[in-house]
PDB file of C-alpha atoms and ligand atoms in Angstrom:
ATOM      1  CA  MET A   1      43.493   2.396 -33.403  1.00  0.00           C
ATOM      2  CA  GLN A   2      39.974   1.290 -34.183  1.00  0.00           C
ATOM      3  CA  VAL A   3      37.341   2.745 -31.890  1.00  0.00           C
ATOM      4  CA  ILE A   4      34.143   0.752 -31.607  1.00  0.00           C
ATOM      5  CA  MET A   5      31.218   3.005 -30.717  1.00  0.00           C
ATOM      6  CA  THR A   6      28.575   1.407 -28.575  1.00  0.00           C
ATOM      7  CA  ASP A   7      25.026   2.673 -28.902  1.00  0.00           C
ATOM      8  CA  ARG A   8      23.677   2.677 -25.333  1.00  0.00           C
ATOM      9  CA  SER A   9      20.157   1.908 -26.507  1.00  0.00           C
ATOM     10  CA  SER A  10      21.477  -1.323 -27.985  1.00  0.00           C
ATOM     11  CA  ILE A  11      22.444  -2.590 -24.526  1.00  0.00           C
ATOM     12  CA  PRO A  12      19.471  -4.339 -22.937  1.00  0.00           C
ATOM     13  CA  GLN A  13      18.504  -2.813 -19.606  1.00  0.00           C
ATOM     14  CA  HIS A  14      17.019  -6.105 -18.436  1.00  0.00           C
ATOM     15  CA  VAL A  15      18.189  -9.580 -19.468  1.00  0.00           C
ATOM     16  CA  ALA A  16      16.167 -12.560 -18.216  1.00  0.00           C
ATOM     17  CA  ILE A  17      17.539 -16.089 -18.493  1.00  0.00           C
ATOM     18  CA  ILE A  18      15.846 -19.480 -18.293  1.00  0.00           C
ATOM     19  CA  MET A  19      18.809 -21.525 -17.079  1.00  0.00           C
ATOM     20  CA  ASP A  20      18.054 -24.861 -18.740  1.00  0.00           C
ATOM     21  CA  GLY A  21      20.069 -27.967 -19.553  1.00  0.00           C
ATOM     22  CA  ASN A  22      21.779 -28.886 -16.283  1.00  0.00           C
ATOM     23  CA  GLY A  23      20.328 -32.410 -16.248  1.00  0.00           C
ATOM     24  CA  ARG A  24      21.289 -33.139 -19.855  1.00  0.00           C
ATOM     25  CA  TRP A  25      24.792 -31.788 -19.267  1.00  0.00           C
ATOM     26  CA  ALA A  26      25.240 -34.159 -16.329  1.00  0.00           C
ATOM     27  CA  GLN A  27      23.737 -37.131 -18.144  1.00  0.00           C
ATOM     28  CA  GLN A  28      26.057 -36.620 -21.118  1.00  0.00           C
ATOM     29  CA  LEU A  29      29.006 -36.928 -18.743  1.00  0.00           C
ATOM     30  CA  GLY A  30      27.558 -39.952 -16.913  1.00  0.00           C
ATOM     31  CA  LYS A  31      26.970 -37.867 -13.772  1.00  0.00           C
ATOM     32  CA  GLU A  32      23.941 -37.439 -11.534  1.00  0.00           C
ATOM     33  CA  ARG A  33      21.545 -34.613 -12.469  1.00  0.00           C
ATOM     34  CA  TYR A  34      22.327 -32.617  -9.323  1.00  0.00           C
ATOM     35  CA  GLU A  35      25.962 -32.363 -10.473  1.00  0.00           C
ATOM     36  CA  GLY A  36      24.662 -30.368 -13.428  1.00  0.00           C
ATOM     37  CA  HIS A  37      22.993 -27.949 -11.039  1.00  0.00           C
ATOM     38  CA  ILE A  38      26.258 -27.569  -9.092  1.00  0.00           C
ATOM     39  CA  ALA A  39      28.177 -26.905 -12.323  1.00  0.00           C
ATOM     40  CA  GLY A  40      25.535 -24.325 -13.270  1.00  0.00           C
ATOM     41  CA  VAL A  41      26.540 -22.053 -10.377  1.00  0.00           C
ATOM     42  CA  GLU A  42      29.701 -21.091 -12.293  1.00  0.00           C
ATOM     43  CA  SER A  43      27.493 -19.992 -15.204  1.00  0.00           C
ATOM     44  CA  VAL A  44      25.509 -17.809 -12.806  1.00  0.00           C
ATOM     45  CA  ARG A  45      28.776 -16.171 -11.664  1.00  0.00           C
ATOM     46  CA  ALA A  46      29.855 -15.628 -15.279  1.00  0.00           C
ATOM     47  CA  SER A  47      26.477 -14.130 -16.216  1.00  0.00           C
ATOM     48  CA  VAL A  48      26.560 -11.711 -13.283  1.00  0.00           C
ATOM     49  CA  ARG A  49      30.105 -10.589 -14.210  1.00  0.00           C
ATOM     50  CA  ALA A  50      29.151 -10.159 -17.869  1.00  0.00           C
ATOM     51  CA  ALA A  51      25.956  -8.286 -16.981  1.00  0.00           C
ATOM     52  CA  VAL A  52      27.897  -5.815 -14.810  1.00  0.00           C
ATOM     53  CA  ARG A  53      30.602  -5.415 -17.473  1.00  0.00           C
ATOM     54  CA  ASN A  54      28.019  -4.754 -20.226  1.00  0.00           C
ATOM     55  CA  GLY A  55      26.145  -2.194 -18.125  1.00  0.00           C
ATOM     56  CA  VAL A  56      22.976  -4.315 -17.911  1.00  0.00           C
ATOM     57  CA  LYS A  57      20.919  -3.050 -14.943  1.00  0.00           C
ATOM     58  CA  TYR A  58      18.611  -6.022 -14.260  1.00  0.00           C
ATOM     59  CA  LEU A  59      19.400  -9.706 -14.629  1.00  0.00           C
ATOM     60  CA  THR A  60      16.596 -12.151 -13.867  1.00  0.00           C
ATOM     61  CA  LEU A  61      17.471 -15.830 -13.503  1.00  0.00           C
ATOM     62  CA  TYR A  62      14.815 -18.553 -13.514  1.00  0.00           C
ATOM     63  CA  ALA A  63      16.263 -20.851 -10.876  1.00  0.00           C
ATOM     64  CA  PHE A  64      13.320 -23.011  -9.779  1.00  0.00           C
ATOM     65  CA  SER A  65       9.795 -23.147 -11.157  1.00  0.00           C
ATOM     66  CA  THR A  66       6.646 -23.952  -9.242  1.00  0.00           C
ATOM     67  CA  GLU A  67       6.383 -27.055 -11.441  1.00  0.00           C
ATOM     68  CA  ASN A  68       9.920 -28.146 -10.446  1.00  0.00           C
ATOM     69  CA  TRP A  69       8.572 -29.234  -7.012  1.00  0.00           C
ATOM     70  CA  GLY A  70       7.258 -32.283  -8.887  1.00  0.00           C
ATOM     71  CA  ARG A  71      10.790 -33.576  -9.588  1.00  0.00           C
ATOM     72  CA  PRO A  72      12.255 -36.461  -7.537  1.00  0.00           C
ATOM     73  CA  GLN A  73      12.592 -35.396  -3.906  1.00  0.00           C
ATOM     74  CA  GLN A  74      16.341 -36.011  -3.947  1.00  0.00           C
ATOM     75  CA  GLU A  75      16.833 -33.536  -6.807  1.00  0.00           C
ATOM     76  CA  VAL A  76      14.591 -30.910  -5.184  1.00  0.00           C
ATOM     77  CA  GLU A  77      16.519 -31.226  -1.912  1.00  0.00           C
ATOM     78  CA  ALA A  78      19.839 -30.952  -3.748  1.00  0.00           C
ATOM     79  CA  ILE A  79      18.672 -27.716  -5.404  1.00  0.00           C
ATOM     80  CA  MET A  80      17.509 -26.248  -2.062  1.00  0.00           C
ATOM     81  CA  GLU A  81      20.832 -27.185  -0.437  1.00  0.00           C
ATOM     82  CA  LEU A  82      22.777 -25.700  -3.339  1.00  0.00           C
ATOM     83  CA  PHE A  83      20.800 -22.475  -3.014  1.00  0.00           C
ATOM     84  CA  CYS A  84      21.664 -22.172   0.704  1.00  0.00           C
ATOM     85  CA  ARG A  85      25.335 -22.963   0.122  1.00  0.00           C
ATOM     86  CA  SER A  86      25.570 -20.514  -2.770  1.00  0.00           C
ATOM     87  CA  VAL A  87      24.067 -17.711  -0.672  1.00  0.00           C
ATOM     88  CA  ILE A  88      26.895 -18.176   1.817  1.00  0.00           C
ATOM     89  CA  SER A  89      29.696 -18.579  -0.745  1.00  0.00           C
ATOM     90  CA  GLU A  90      28.639 -15.781  -3.121  1.00  0.00           C
ATOM     91  CA  VAL A  91      27.438 -12.952  -0.900  1.00  0.00           C
ATOM     92  CA  GLU A  92      30.804 -11.197  -0.485  1.00  0.00           C
ATOM     93  CA  GLU A  93      31.592 -11.200  -4.186  1.00  0.00           C
ATOM     94  CA  LEU A  94      28.087  -9.965  -5.029  1.00  0.00           C
ATOM     95  CA  ARG A  95      28.489  -7.096  -2.554  1.00  0.00           C
ATOM     96  CA  ARG A  96      31.917  -6.282  -3.992  1.00  0.00           C
ATOM     97  CA  GLN A  97      30.425  -6.007  -7.485  1.00  0.00           C
ATOM     98  CA  GLY A  98      27.548  -3.808  -6.293  1.00  0.00           C
ATOM     99  CA  VAL A  99      24.865  -6.430  -6.933  1.00  0.00           C
ATOM    100  CA  ARG A 100      21.509  -6.213  -5.167  1.00  0.00           C
ATOM    101  CA  VAL A 101      19.630  -9.517  -4.961  1.00  0.00           C
ATOM    102  CA  VAL A 102      15.827  -9.632  -5.071  1.00  0.00           C
ATOM    103  CA  VAL A 103      13.929 -12.926  -4.921  1.00  0.00           C
ATOM    104  CA  ILE A 104      10.567 -13.298  -6.689  1.00  0.00           C
ATOM    105  CA  GLY A 105       8.136 -16.181  -6.269  1.00  0.00           C
ATOM    106  CA  ARG A 106       6.069 -17.791  -3.555  1.00  0.00           C
ATOM    107  CA  ARG A 107       7.929 -18.120  -0.271  1.00  0.00           C
ATOM    108  CA  SER A 108       5.484 -20.143   1.790  1.00  0.00           C
ATOM    109  CA  ARG A 109       6.520 -23.578   0.516  1.00  0.00           C
ATOM    110  CA  PHE A 110      10.201 -23.252   1.438  1.00  0.00           C
ATOM    111  CA  SER A 111      11.662 -24.671   4.638  1.00  0.00           C
ATOM    112  CA  GLU A 112      12.533 -22.193   7.373  1.00  0.00           C
ATOM    113  CA  ARG A 113      16.232 -22.649   6.523  1.00  0.00           C
ATOM    114  CA  VAL A 114      15.779 -21.775   2.848  1.00  0.00           C
ATOM    115  CA  ARG A 115      13.606 -18.772   3.766  1.00  0.00           C
ATOM    116  CA  GLU A 116      16.268 -17.490   6.146  1.00  0.00           C
ATOM    117  CA  HIS A 117      18.977 -17.736   3.478  1.00  0.00           C
ATOM    118  CA  LEU A 118      16.748 -16.014   0.997  1.00  0.00           C
ATOM    119  CA  GLU A 119      16.023 -13.128   3.347  1.00  0.00           C
ATOM    120  CA  SER A 120      19.674 -12.958   4.368  1.00  0.00           C
ATOM    121  CA  ILE A 121      20.988 -12.472   0.808  1.00  0.00           C
ATOM    122  CA  GLU A 122      18.369  -9.807   0.120  1.00  0.00           C
ATOM    123  CA  ARG A 123      19.253  -7.961   3.321  1.00  0.00           C
ATOM    124  CA  GLN A 124      23.032  -8.215   2.917  1.00  0.00           C
ATOM    125  CA  THR A 125      23.013  -6.947  -0.665  1.00  0.00           C
ATOM    126  CA  SER A 126      20.268  -4.323  -0.335  1.00  0.00           C
ATOM    127  CA  ASP A 127      22.542  -1.363  -1.086  1.00  0.00           C
ATOM    128  CA  GLY A 128      23.992  -2.757  -4.348  1.00  0.00           C
ATOM    129  CA  ASP A 129      23.529  -0.173  -7.114  1.00  0.00           C
ATOM    130  CA  LYS A 130      25.274  -1.604 -10.202  1.00  0.00           C
ATOM    131  CA  LEU A 131      23.008  -4.536 -11.003  1.00  0.00           C
ATOM    132  CA  THR A 132      19.756  -5.919  -9.621  1.00  0.00           C
ATOM    133  CA  LEU A 133      19.906  -9.709  -9.718  1.00  0.00           C
ATOM    134  CA  VAL A 134      16.361 -11.052  -9.626  1.00  0.00           C
ATOM    135  CA  LEU A 135      16.161 -14.722  -8.664  1.00  0.00           C
ATOM    136  CA  ALA A 136      12.922 -16.420  -9.682  1.00  0.00           C
ATOM    137  CA  PHE A 137      12.673 -19.168  -7.097  1.00  0.00           C
ATOM    138  CA  ASP A 138       9.416 -21.125  -6.680  1.00  0.00           C
ATOM    139  CA  TYR A 139       8.191 -18.877  -9.438  1.00  0.00           C
ATOM    140  CA  SER A 140       5.535 -19.412 -12.055  1.00  0.00           C
ATOM    141  CA  SER A 141       4.016 -16.656 -14.112  1.00  0.00           C
ATOM    142  CA  ARG A 142       0.445 -17.926 -13.905  1.00  0.00           C
ATOM    143  CA  SER A 143       0.537 -18.219 -10.115  1.00  0.00           C
ATOM    144  CA  GLU A 144       2.044 -14.712  -9.980  1.00  0.00           C
ATOM    145  CA  ILE A 145      -0.891 -13.422 -12.077  1.00  0.00           C
ATOM    146  CA  VAL A 146      -3.413 -15.292  -9.894  1.00  0.00           C
ATOM    147  CA  ALA A 147      -1.894 -13.717  -6.744  1.00  0.00           C
ATOM    148  CA  GLY A 148      -1.940 -10.283  -8.380  1.00  0.00           C
ATOM    149  CA  VAL A 149      -5.588 -10.626  -9.461  1.00  0.00           C
ATOM    150  CA  GLN A 150      -6.533 -11.697  -5.929  1.00  0.00           C
ATOM    151  CA  THR A 151      -4.808  -8.609  -4.500  1.00  0.00           C
ATOM    152  CA  LEU A 152      -6.685  -6.322  -6.902  1.00  0.00           C
ATOM    153  CA  ALA A 153     -10.028  -8.079  -6.263  1.00  0.00           C
ATOM    154  CA  ARG A 154      -9.580  -7.571  -2.518  1.00  0.00           C
ATOM    155  CA  ARG A 155      -8.850  -3.873  -3.051  1.00  0.00           C
ATOM    156  CA  VAL A 156     -11.961  -3.485  -5.203  1.00  0.00           C
ATOM    157  CA  ALA A 157     -14.063  -5.353  -2.588  1.00  0.00           C
ATOM    158  CA  ALA A 158     -12.680  -3.047   0.119  1.00  0.00           C
ATOM    159  CA  GLY A 159     -13.632   0.016  -1.915  1.00  0.00           C
ATOM    160  CA  GLU A 160     -10.009   1.161  -2.306  1.00  0.00           C
ATOM    161  CA  LEU A 161      -9.974   0.711  -6.067  1.00  0.00           C
ATOM    162  CA  SER A 162     -12.603   1.000  -8.771  1.00  0.00           C
ATOM    163  CA  ALA A 163     -12.760  -1.782 -11.374  1.00  0.00           C
ATOM    164  CA  ASP A 164     -12.737   0.853 -14.128  1.00  0.00           C
ATOM    165  CA  ASP A 165      -9.427   2.225 -12.866  1.00  0.00           C
ATOM    166  CA  ILE A 166      -7.609  -1.063 -13.429  1.00  0.00           C
ATOM    167  CA  ASP A 167      -5.191  -0.569 -16.305  1.00  0.00           C
ATOM    168  CA  GLU A 168      -1.976  -2.228 -17.492  1.00  0.00           C
ATOM    169  CA  GLN A 169       0.094  -0.347 -14.918  1.00  0.00           C
ATOM    170  CA  THR A 170      -2.192  -1.432 -12.052  1.00  0.00           C
ATOM    171  CA  ILE A 171      -1.722  -5.052 -13.088  1.00  0.00           C
ATOM    172  CA  SER A 172       2.072  -4.681 -13.485  1.00  0.00           C
ATOM    173  CA  ASP A 173       2.187  -3.130 -10.019  1.00  0.00           C
ATOM    174  CA  ALA A 174       0.327  -6.100  -8.518  1.00  0.00           C
ATOM    175  CA  LEU A 175       2.960  -8.606  -9.713  1.00  0.00           C
ATOM    176  CA  TYR A 176       6.140  -9.745  -7.916  1.00  0.00           C
ATOM    177  CA  THR A 177       8.073  -7.699 -10.474  1.00  0.00           C
ATOM    178  CA  ALA A 178       6.289  -4.427  -9.574  1.00  0.00           C
ATOM    179  CA  SER A 179       9.426  -2.290  -9.337  1.00  0.00           C
ATOM    180  CA  ILE A 180      11.357  -4.045 -12.115  1.00  0.00           C
ATOM    181  CA  PRO A 181      11.206  -2.960 -15.781  1.00  0.00           C
ATOM    182  CA  ASP A 182      10.007  -5.536 -18.321  1.00  0.00           C
ATOM    183  CA  PRO A 183      12.746  -7.769 -19.754  1.00  0.00           C
ATOM    184  CA  ASP A 184      14.233  -6.574 -23.047  1.00  0.00           C
ATOM    185  CA  ILE A 185      15.477 -10.033 -23.954  1.00  0.00           C
ATOM    186  CA  ILE A 186      14.680 -13.506 -22.647  1.00  0.00           C
ATOM    187  CA  VAL A 187      17.439 -16.054 -23.200  1.00  0.00           C
ATOM    188  CA  ARG A 188      16.843 -19.779 -22.751  1.00  0.00           C
ATOM    189  CA  SER A 189      19.864 -22.061 -22.795  1.00  0.00           C
ATOM    190  CA  GLY A 190      19.550 -25.734 -23.731  1.00  0.00           C
ATOM    191  CA  GLY A 191      17.806 -25.229 -27.076  1.00  0.00           C
ATOM    192  CA  GLU A 192      14.147 -25.652 -26.050  1.00  0.00           C
ATOM    193  CA  CYS A 193      12.014 -22.910 -27.611  1.00  0.00           C
ATOM    194  CA  ARG A 194       9.448 -22.328 -24.873  1.00  0.00           C
ATOM    195  CA  LEU A 195       8.884 -20.034 -21.901  1.00  0.00           C
ATOM    196  CA  SER A 196       7.819 -22.684 -19.337  1.00  0.00           C
ATOM    197  CA  ASN A 197       5.632 -20.311 -17.308  1.00  0.00           C
ATOM    198  CA  PHE A 198       8.236 -17.526 -17.061  1.00  0.00           C
ATOM    199  CA  LEU A 199       7.337 -13.786 -17.092  1.00  0.00           C
ATOM    200  CA  LEU A 200       4.374 -14.232 -19.444  1.00  0.00           C
ATOM    201  CA  TRP A 201       2.874 -10.786 -18.766  1.00  0.00           C
ATOM    202  CA  GLN A 202       6.245  -9.011 -18.664  1.00  0.00           C
ATOM    203  CA  ALA A 203       7.518 -10.683 -21.874  1.00  0.00           C
ATOM    204  CA  SER A 204       4.966  -9.054 -24.194  1.00  0.00           C
ATOM    205  CA  TYR A 205       7.651  -7.179 -26.184  1.00  0.00           C
ATOM    206  CA  ALA A 206      10.769  -9.055 -25.114  1.00  0.00           C
ATOM    207  CA  GLU A 207      13.134 -10.373 -27.749  1.00  0.00           C
ATOM    208  CA  LEU A 208      13.482 -14.159 -27.467  1.00  0.00           C
ATOM    209  CA  TYR A 209      16.772 -15.990 -27.962  1.00  0.00           C
ATOM    210  CA  PHE A 210      17.314 -19.733 -27.687  1.00  0.00           C
ATOM    211  CA  PRO A 211      20.992 -20.748 -27.810  1.00  0.00           C
ATOM    212  CA  THR A 212      21.536 -24.518 -27.802  1.00  0.00           C
ATOM    213  CA  VAL A 213      24.378 -24.447 -25.282  1.00  0.00           C
ATOM    214  CA  LEU A 214      23.519 -26.282 -22.038  1.00  0.00           C
ATOM    215  CA  TRP A 215      23.483 -24.066 -18.958  1.00  0.00           C
ATOM    216  CA  PRO A 216      26.747 -25.334 -17.344  1.00  0.00           C
ATOM    217  CA  ASP A 217      28.537 -24.461 -20.628  1.00  0.00           C
ATOM    218  CA  PHE A 218      27.071 -20.937 -20.699  1.00  0.00           C
ATOM    219  CA  GLY A 219      29.812 -18.428 -19.917  1.00  0.00           C
ATOM    220  CA  GLU A 220      30.631 -14.748 -20.379  1.00  0.00           C
ATOM    221  CA  GLU A 221      31.116 -15.311 -24.108  1.00  0.00           C
ATOM    222  CA  GLN A 222      27.566 -16.665 -24.457  1.00  0.00           C
ATOM    223  CA  PHE A 223      26.192 -13.751 -22.431  1.00  0.00           C
ATOM    224  CA  ASP A 224      28.012 -11.298 -24.717  1.00  0.00           C
ATOM    225  CA  ALA A 225      26.557 -13.160 -27.724  1.00  0.00           C
ATOM    226  CA  ALA A 226      23.047 -12.564 -26.319  1.00  0.00           C
ATOM    227  CA  VAL A 227      23.786  -8.841 -25.906  1.00  0.00           C
ATOM    228  CA  GLU A 228      25.095  -8.732 -29.495  1.00  0.00           C
ATOM    229  CA  GLU A 229      22.034 -10.603 -30.758  1.00  0.00           C
ATOM    230  CA  PHE A 230      19.808  -8.048 -28.996  1.00  0.00           C
ATOM    231  CA  ALA A 231      21.644  -5.188 -30.726  1.00  0.00           C
ATOM    232  CA  ARG A 232      20.808  -6.754 -34.116  1.00  0.00           C
ATOM    233  CA  ARG A 233      17.074  -6.971 -33.402  1.00  0.00           C
ATOM    234  CA  ASP A 234      14.704  -4.349 -34.753  1.00  0.00           C
ATOM    235  CA  ARG A 235      12.104  -3.633 -32.053  1.00  0.00           C
ATOM    236  CA  ARG A 236       9.048  -2.122 -33.687  1.00  0.00           C
ATOM    237  CA  TYR A 237       6.359  -2.406 -30.985  1.00  0.00           C
ATOM    238  CA  GLY A 238       3.730  -2.759 -33.692  1.00  0.00           C
ATOM    239  CA  LEU A 239       4.848   0.422 -35.477  1.00  0.00           C
ATOM    240  CA  VAL A 240       6.881   0.956 -38.646  1.00  0.00           C
ATOM    241  CA  ASN A 241      10.580   1.653 -38.546  1.00  0.00           C
ATOM    242  CA  ASP A 242      10.831   4.912 -40.545  1.00  0.00           C
ATOM    243  CA  LYS A 243      14.648   4.693 -40.642  1.00  0.00           C
ATOM    244  CA  LYS A 244      14.208   1.731 -42.984  1.00  0.00           C
ATOM    245  CA  LEU A 245      11.467   3.221 -45.195  1.00  0.00           C
TER     246      LEU A 245
HETATM  247  C1  LIG B   1      17.435 -26.362 -15.385  1.00  0.00           C
HETATM  248  O1  LIG B   1      18.032 -27.509 -15.833  1.00  0.00           O
HETATM  249  C2  LIG B   1      17.489 -26.211 -13.888  1.00  0.00           C
HETATM  250  C3  LIG B   1      16.180 -26.365 -13.213  1.00  0.00           C
HETATM  251  C4  LIG B   1      15.034 -26.520 -13.822  1.00  0.00           C
HETATM  252  C5  LIG B   1      16.183 -26.320 -11.758  1.00  0.00           C
HETATM  253  P1  LIG B   1      17.229 -28.869 -15.955  1.00  0.00           P
HETATM  254  O2  LIG B   1      17.373 -29.615 -14.670  1.00  0.00           O
HETATM  255  O3  LIG B   1      15.827 -28.637 -16.383  1.00  0.00           O
HETATM  256  O4  LIG B   1      18.041 -29.613 -17.086  1.00  0.00           O
HETATM  257  P2  LIG B   1      17.434 -30.478 -18.291  1.00  0.00           P
HETATM  258  O5  LIG B   1      16.493 -29.596 -19.035  1.00  0.00           O
HETATM  259  O6  LIG B   1      16.748 -31.646 -17.674  1.00  0.00           O
HETATM  260  O7  LIG B   1      18.630 -30.836 -19.093  1.00  0.00           O
HETATM  261  C1  LIG B   2      12.311 -24.182 -16.739  1.00  0.00           C
HETATM  262  O1  LIG B   2      12.996 -25.345 -17.063  1.00  0.00           O
HETATM  263  C2  LIG B   2      12.522 -23.836 -15.298  1.00  0.00           C
HETATM  264  C3  LIG B   2      13.878 -23.401 -14.922  1.00  0.00           C
HETATM  265  C4  LIG B   2      14.885 -23.273 -15.731  1.00  0.00           C
HETATM  266  C5  LIG B   2      14.047 -23.084 -13.541  1.00  0.00           C
HETATM  267  P1  LIG B   2      12.296 -26.776 -17.041  1.00  0.00           P
HETATM  268  O2  LIG B   2      13.314 -27.752 -17.462  1.00  0.00           O
HETATM  269  O3  LIG B   2      11.645 -26.993 -15.723  1.00  0.00           O
HETATM  270  O4  LIG B   2      11.152 -26.598 -18.120  1.00  0.00           O
HETATM  271  P2  LIG B   2      10.475 -27.655 -19.113  1.00  0.00           P
HETATM  272  O5  LIG B   2      10.046 -28.826 -18.266  1.00  0.00           O
HETATM  273  O6  LIG B   2      11.504 -28.045 -20.110  1.00  0.00           O
HETATM  274  O7  LIG B   2       9.351 -26.915 -19.749  1.00  0.00           O
HETATM  275 MG1  LIG B   3      14.946 -28.512 -18.198  1.00  0.00          MG
END
């Protein structure tokens, strides 16, 4: 029997995914764009299962960007409705798998109904200890940084913090992701090679991976491929890898 040894350090602790390509998937099949978003929920389920199975501790999913509010109203409403319905349909299974859901982003623009669903999933899954599923919803990295800088400026003005004491950790702690480690790998489905305002501060040493598969076709196999790709990367953090000298 062949035993495959897995090096724990080769498993990313935090995988972040830009779930892109729902619209193109739908258009290719002659469907409405929102049908692509509905189909994408199955890929979210598959990614959560694969993350738990691989021992990944944090999975961040970019579900709706601040810029996405500018899409046709019908599409935005369909996404909000899908979010509320998914909260209700998925909560039991998430609890069963030990998944804790945390939502990052600005909450003030959501309707009362969306806000309630968002708070409800966070509350109902708060004791999950296998995987933290971070949903970036009305998220943009630049607005997150602006909010964080405002918080720090207020603390300096109030005399609670000295400007000279602001370091990288202080800034990390002022972001929505304060208690979440930086992503080890950022995956973007759909083939576009850009970050679209996602985790710009946190991504400083993340590996980047851009599979061409559209999000509704992304399954456990594609998640495993991302984990395998990560294991092949040589993270040097600006140093030299003496094992290869
Ligand atoms: C990603 O898929 C989902 C959201 C941005 C909400 P898209 O809707 O951007 O799909 P494409 O990129 O147009 O195919
Ligand atoms: C990024 O995808 C946002 C999400 C996946 C939620 P977009 O489709 O909005 O990004 P661009 O327009 O291609 O940069
Ligand atoms: Mg897109």
